[in-house]
Amino acid sequence: MEKNKTVLDIQRMKAAGEKITVLTAYDYPFARLMDLAGIDMILVGDSVGSVVSGYDNTLPVTMDEMIYHTRAVVRGSSSAFIIADMPFLSYQIDLVEARRNAGRLIKEGGAQAVKLEGGENVAATIRAIVDMDIPVVGHIGLTPQSIHRMGGYRVQGKEDEQARQLLADARAVQEAGAFALVLEGIPAPLAQLITAELDIPTIGIGAGAHCDGQVLVIHDILGLCEKYSPKFVKRYADVSATISQGIADYIREVKDGVFPGDEHSFK
Ligand code: KIV
């Protein structure tokens, strides 16, 4: 029987210079397909709010929704390492709530690690969760839960002062005990510098080629979400076209009395 990867596998990959592959998934069938394809880590992202639930941003996503999606992904995966996002307001109020909610994603969701957004400002929260023996992934740069502070989804760290702060954030996240760090929407040279400074692996999204791994949203790479098309996304398939064709064929065949045929009917 195959066993899910662990933090030790991820650390080994970093040490060996092997790139770490990560994709988001929110349900059983996608998790299963990713697993079969050999993905290293699956992130049950709060991007579920945008690409599955149809919200404008990730802010409305709840703990119960994250647990529901995490359970489905865990059932579909027997080899990838599973990370669940902590949604907005699940870790910002106080350390007790943060610890309880991180624990729920592990106990009720079945995740192996949690991810939360922020740098120096969440270092104490990361430490409190790591102290419960829950592996934590940090996330700095373009942090979608900060959309209103950033004034939109904008590349972060272009100015020197911001870049210095991001480097300090990265160090604080590592120091607090996180085992990996997502770098989102920052200039490639800054991501390269942060990656060289840290011992823990960096996972980039819109952060250039020098991170230790890459993460993308599955709906973006398969052409399943037309809403946004960020520059950093590469589309590997156009699944929308295939799905639309299948639905159109079904409608036509039912209207024309072609489906169901004898082979789909009981005698
Ligand atoms: O929610 C998410 O999918 C994420 C990734 C984009 C890193 O946080």
CSV table of C-alpha atoms and ligand atoms in Angstrom, one decimal:
chain,number,residue,atom,x,y,z
A,1,MET,CA,0.0,0.0,0.0
A,2,GLU,CA,1.3,3.4,-0.9
A,3,LYS,CA,1.9,5.9,1.9
A,4,ASN,CA,1.4,9.7,1.7
A,5,LYS,CA,4.6,11.7,1.6
A,6,THR,CA,5.7,13.3,4.8
A,7,VAL,CA,7.6,16.5,5.9
A,8,LEU,CA,10.7,14.3,5.8
A,9,ASP,CA,10.2,13.6,2.1
A,10,ILE,CA,9.8,17.3,1.4
A,11,GLN,CA,13.0,18.2,3.4
A,12,ARG,CA,14.9,15.5,1.5
A,13,MET,CA,13.7,16.9,-1.8
A,14,LYS,CA,15.0,20.4,-0.8
A,15,ALA,CA,18.3,18.9,0.3
A,16,ALA,CA,18.7,17.0,-3.0
A,17,GLY,CA,17.8,20.0,-5.1
A,18,GLU,CA,14.7,18.2,-6.5
A,19,LYS,CA,11.9,20.6,-7.5
A,20,ILE,CA,8.7,20.2,-5.4
A,21,THR,CA,5.5,20.1,-7.3
A,22,VAL,CA,2.3,21.4,-5.8
A,23,LEU,CA,-1.3,21.9,-7.2
A,24,THR,CA,-4.5,22.8,-5.5
A,25,ALA,CA,-7.4,20.4,-5.3
A,26,TYR,CA,-10.8,20.6,-3.6
A,27,ASP,CA,-12.4,17.3,-4.3
A,28,TYR,CA,-11.9,13.5,-4.6
A,29,PRO,CA,-11.6,13.1,-8.4
A,30,PHE,CA,-9.0,15.8,-8.8
A,31,ALA,CA,-7.0,14.6,-5.8
A,32,ARG,CA,-7.1,11.1,-7.3
A,33,LEU,CA,-5.9,12.2,-10.7
A,34,MET,CA,-3.1,14.3,-9.2
A,35,ASP,CA,-2.0,11.5,-7.0
A,36,LEU,CA,-1.8,9.1,-9.9
A,37,ALA,CA,0.2,11.6,-11.9
A,38,GLY,CA,2.7,11.8,-9.1
A,39,ILE,CA,2.2,15.3,-7.6
A,40,ASP,CA,4.3,15.8,-4.4
A,41,MET,CA,1.9,18.0,-2.4
A,42,ILE,CA,-1.7,18.9,-2.8
A,43,LEU,CA,-2.9,22.2,-1.3
A,44,VAL,CA,-6.6,22.4,-0.4
A,45,GLY,CA,-6.5,26.2,-1.0
A,46,ASP,CA,-9.0,28.7,0.2
A,47,SER,CA,-8.9,29.6,-3.6
A,48,VAL,CA,-11.8,27.2,-3.5
A,49,GLY,CA,-13.9,30.3,-2.7
A,50,SER,CA,-13.0,31.9,-6.1
A,51,VAL,CA,-12.7,28.9,-8.4
A,52,VAL,CA,-15.4,26.5,-7.0
A,53,SER,CA,-17.9,28.6,-5.0
A,54,GLY,CA,-17.8,31.6,-7.3
A,55,TYR,CA,-17.0,34.3,-4.7
A,56,ASP,CA,-15.1,37.4,-5.8
A,57,ASN,CA,-12.3,36.6,-3.4
A,58,THR,CA,-11.2,34.1,-0.7
A,59,LEU,CA,-12.5,36.0,2.3
A,60,PRO,CA,-16.0,34.4,2.7
A,61,VAL,CA,-14.5,30.8,2.9
A,62,THR,CA,-15.4,29.2,6.3
A,63,MET,CA,-13.7,26.6,8.4
A,64,ASP,CA,-16.5,24.1,7.8
A,65,GLU,CA,-16.1,24.5,4.0
A,66,MET,CA,-12.3,23.9,4.3
A,67,ILE,CA,-12.9,20.8,6.4
A,68,TYR,CA,-15.4,19.5,3.9
A,69,HIS,CA,-13.1,20.0,0.9
A,70,THR,CA,-10.0,18.7,2.8
A,71,ARG,CA,-11.8,15.4,3.7
A,72,ALA,CA,-12.7,14.9,0.1
A,73,VAL,CA,-9.1,15.5,-1.1
A,74,VAL,CA,-7.7,13.2,1.6
A,75,ARG,CA,-10.0,10.4,0.5
A,76,GLY,CA,-8.7,10.8,-3.0
A,77,SER,CA,-5.0,10.8,-2.2
A,78,SER,CA,-2.7,8.0,-1.0
A,79,SER,CA,0.7,9.4,-1.9
A,80,ALA,CA,0.8,13.2,-1.9
A,81,PHE,CA,1.4,15.3,1.2
A,82,ILE,CA,-1.8,17.2,2.0
A,83,ILE,CA,-1.9,20.8,3.2
A,84,ALA,CA,-5.1,22.7,4.1
A,85,ASP,CA,-5.4,26.4,4.1
A,86,MET,CA,-6.6,28.3,7.2
A,87,PRO,CA,-9.4,30.6,5.9
A,88,PHE,CA,-9.7,34.3,6.8
A,89,LEU,CA,-10.7,34.9,10.4
A,90,SER,CA,-9.7,31.3,11.5
A,91,TYR,CA,-6.3,32.4,12.9
A,92,GLN,CA,-6.3,36.2,13.2
A,93,ILE,CA,-8.4,36.7,16.4
A,94,ASP,CA,-6.2,35.0,19.0
A,95,LEU,CA,-3.8,32.1,19.5
A,96,VAL,CA,-6.4,29.8,21.1
A,97,GLU,CA,-8.8,30.0,18.1
A,98,ALA,CA,-5.8,29.6,15.7
A,99,ARG,CA,-4.7,26.4,17.5
A,100,ARG,CA,-8.2,25.0,17.6
A,101,ASN,CA,-8.9,25.7,13.9
A,102,ALA,CA,-5.5,24.3,12.9
A,103,GLY,CA,-6.3,21.2,15.0
A,104,ARG,CA,-9.7,20.8,13.3
A,105,LEU,CA,-8.1,20.8,9.8
A,106,ILE,CA,-5.8,17.9,11.0
A,107,LYS,CA,-8.4,16.0,13.2
A,108,GLU,CA,-11.6,16.5,11.2
A,109,GLY,CA,-10.1,17.3,7.7
A,110,GLY,CA,-7.3,14.7,7.8
A,111,ALA,CA,-4.7,17.2,6.5
A,112,GLN,CA,-1.0,16.7,7.3
A,113,ALA,CA,-0.2,20.4,7.5
A,114,VAL,CA,-1.9,23.8,7.5
A,115,LYS,CA,-1.0,27.0,5.6
A,116,LEU,CA,-1.6,30.5,6.8
A,117,GLU,CA,-0.9,34.0,5.3
A,118,GLY,CA,1.5,36.6,6.8
A,119,GLY,CA,5.0,37.2,7.9
A,120,GLU,CA,6.3,38.8,11.1
A,121,ASN,CA,2.7,39.6,12.0
A,122,VAL,CA,1.7,35.9,12.3
A,123,ALA,CA,5.0,34.5,13.6
A,124,ALA,CA,3.6,34.0,17.1
A,125,THR,CA,0.6,32.2,15.6
A,126,ILE,CA,2.8,29.9,13.5
A,127,ARG,CA,4.9,29.1,16.7
A,128,ALA,CA,1.7,28.3,18.7
A,129,ILE,CA,0.5,25.9,16.0
A,130,VAL,CA,3.9,24.3,15.4
A,131,ASP,CA,4.1,23.8,19.2
A,132,MET,CA,1.0,21.5,18.8
A,133,ASP,CA,3.1,19.3,16.5
A,134,ILE,CA,1.2,20.5,13.4
A,135,PRO,CA,3.4,21.3,10.4
A,136,VAL,CA,2.9,24.8,9.1
A,137,VAL,CA,3.4,26.3,5.6
A,138,GLY,CA,3.9,30.1,5.6
A,139,HIS,CA,2.6,32.3,2.7
A,140,ILE,CA,4.0,35.8,2.0
A,141,GLY,CA,4.0,38.4,-0.8
A,142,LEU,CA,0.7,38.7,-2.6
A,143,THR,CA,-1.5,37.2,0.1
A,144,PRO,CA,-5.1,37.0,-1.2
A,145,GLN,CA,-6.7,37.4,2.2
A,146,SER,CA,-5.1,40.9,2.3
A,147,ILE,CA,-6.8,42.0,-0.9
A,148,HIS,CA,-8.3,45.1,0.7
A,149,ARG,CA,-5.0,46.3,2.2
A,150,MET,CA,-3.2,45.7,-1.1
A,151,GLY,CA,-5.9,47.4,-3.2
A,152,GLY,CA,-6.2,44.4,-5.5
A,153,TYR,CA,-4.1,41.4,-6.5
A,154,ARG,CA,-0.8,43.3,-7.1
A,155,VAL,CA,2.8,42.2,-7.3
A,156,GLN,CA,4.4,42.8,-4.0
A,157,GLY,CA,8.0,43.7,-3.1
A,158,LYS,CA,8.8,45.9,-6.1
A,159,GLU,CA,10.1,48.7,-3.9
A,160,ASP,CA,13.2,48.4,-1.8
A,161,GLU,CA,11.4,48.9,1.5
A,162,GLN,CA,8.7,46.3,0.7
A,163,ALA,CA,11.4,43.9,-0.5
A,164,ARG,CA,13.3,44.3,2.8
A,165,GLN,CA,10.1,43.7,4.7
A,166,LEU,CA,9.4,40.5,2.7
A,167,LEU,CA,12.9,39.2,3.5
A,168,ALA,CA,12.3,39.9,7.2
A,169,ASP,CA,8.9,38.2,6.9
A,170,ALA,CA,10.5,35.1,5.3
A,171,ARG,CA,13.1,34.9,8.1
A,172,ALA,CA,10.4,35.3,10.8
A,173,VAL,CA,8.2,32.6,9.3
A,174,GLN,CA,11.2,30.2,9.2
A,175,GLU,CA,12.3,31.2,12.7
A,176,ALA,CA,8.7,30.5,14.0
A,177,GLY,CA,9.0,26.9,12.9
A,178,ALA,CA,7.3,26.7,9.5
A,179,PHE,CA,8.6,23.9,7.4
A,180,ALA,CA,7.9,25.5,4.0
A,181,LEU,CA,7.0,29.0,2.6
A,182,VAL,CA,4.8,30.0,-0.3
A,183,LEU,CA,6.1,33.0,-2.2
A,184,GLU,CA,3.3,34.6,-4.2
A,185,GLY,CA,3.4,37.4,-6.7
A,186,ILE,CA,6.9,38.8,-6.1
A,187,PRO,CA,9.7,39.7,-8.4
A,188,ALA,CA,11.8,36.7,-9.4
A,189,PRO,CA,15.1,38.1,-8.1
A,190,LEU,CA,13.6,38.7,-4.7
A,191,ALA,CA,12.2,35.2,-4.6
A,192,GLN,CA,15.7,33.9,-5.6
A,193,LEU,CA,17.3,35.9,-2.7
A,194,ILE,CA,14.7,34.7,-0.2
A,195,THR,CA,15.2,31.1,-1.4
A,196,ALA,CA,19.0,31.4,-1.0
A,197,GLU,CA,18.6,32.9,2.6
A,198,LEU,CA,16.3,30.2,3.9
A,199,ASP,CA,16.9,26.6,4.9
A,200,ILE,CA,13.2,25.6,4.4
A,201,PRO,CA,11.9,25.1,0.9
A,202,THR,CA,10.2,28.0,-0.9
A,203,ILE,CA,7.2,27.2,-3.1
A,204,GLY,CA,6.6,29.9,-5.8
A,205,ILE,CA,3.5,31.1,-7.5
A,206,GLY,CA,4.2,34.0,-9.7
A,207,ALA,CA,7.7,34.2,-8.1
A,208,GLY,CA,10.0,33.0,-10.9
A,209,ALA,CA,12.0,29.9,-11.5
A,210,HIS,CA,14.4,29.9,-8.6
A,211,CYS,CA,12.0,28.7,-5.9
A,212,ASP,CA,12.4,25.2,-4.5
A,213,GLY,CA,9.0,24.3,-5.9
A,214,GLN,CA,6.0,25.6,-7.7
A,215,VAL,CA,2.3,25.7,-7.0
A,216,LEU,CA,-0.6,26.6,-9.2
A,217,VAL,CA,-4.4,26.5,-9.0
A,218,ILE,CA,-5.7,23.5,-10.9
A,219,HIS,CA,-8.6,25.3,-12.4
A,220,ASP,CA,-6.2,27.9,-13.9
A,221,ILE,CA,-3.9,25.3,-15.6
A,222,LEU,CA,-6.7,23.4,-17.0
A,223,GLY,CA,-8.6,26.4,-18.4
A,224,LEU,CA,-11.6,25.8,-16.0
A,225,CYS,CA,-11.8,29.3,-14.7
A,226,GLU,CA,-12.3,32.1,-17.1
A,227,LYS,CA,-12.6,34.8,-14.4
A,228,TYR,CA,-8.9,35.6,-14.0
A,229,SER,CA,-5.9,34.9,-16.1
A,230,PRO,CA,-2.8,36.0,-14.2
A,231,LYS,CA,0.5,36.3,-16.2
A,232,PHE,CA,2.1,33.6,-14.1
A,233,VAL,CA,-0.4,30.9,-15.1
A,234,LYS,CA,0.5,28.5,-17.9
A,235,ARG,CA,-2.5,26.7,-19.4
A,236,TYR,CA,-1.7,23.0,-19.9
A,237,ALA,CA,-5.1,22.0,-21.2
A,238,ASP,CA,-8.4,23.5,-22.3
A,239,VAL,CA,-10.8,21.4,-20.3
A,240,SER,CA,-13.7,23.9,-20.6
A,241,ALA,CA,-14.0,23.3,-24.3
A,242,THR,CA,-14.1,19.5,-23.8
A,243,ILE,CA,-16.8,19.8,-21.1
A,244,SER,CA,-18.9,22.3,-23.1
A,245,GLN,CA,-18.8,19.9,-26.1
A,246,GLY,CA,-19.9,17.0,-23.9
A,247,ILE,CA,-22.8,18.9,-22.4
A,248,ALA,CA,-23.9,20.2,-25.9
A,249,ASP,CA,-23.8,16.7,-27.3
A,250,TYR,CA,-25.9,15.4,-24.4
A,251,ILE,CA,-28.5,18.1,-24.9
A,252,ARG,CA,-28.7,17.5,-28.6
A,253,GLU,CA,-29.0,13.7,-28.3
A,254,VAL,CA,-31.8,13.9,-25.7
A,255,LYS,CA,-33.7,16.5,-27.8
A,256,ASP,CA,-33.3,14.4,-30.9
A,257,GLY,CA,-34.3,11.1,-29.1
A,258,VAL,CA,-30.9,9.6,-29.8
A,259,PHE,CA,-30.1,9.1,-26.1
A,260,PRO,CA,-30.9,6.8,-24.3
A,261,GLY,CA,-30.3,4.1,-26.9
A,262,ASP,CA,-31.1,0.4,-26.4
A,263,GLU,CA,-27.7,-0.2,-24.9
A,264,HIS,CA,-28.5,2.2,-22.1
A,265,SER,CA,-32.0,0.8,-21.4
A,266,PHE,CA,-33.0,-2.2,-19.2
A,267,LYS,CA,-34.9,-5.1,-20.9
B,1,KIV,O1,-5.5,29.3,-1.9
B,1,KIV,C1,-4.7,28.9,-2.7
B,1,KIV,O2,-4.9,28.2,-3.7
B,1,KIV,C2,-3.3,29.4,-2.5
B,1,KIV,C3,-2.3,29.2,-3.5
B,1,KIV,C4,-2.6,30.0,-4.7
B,1,KIV,C5,-0.9,29.3,-3.0
B,1,KIV,O3,-3.0,29.9,-1.4
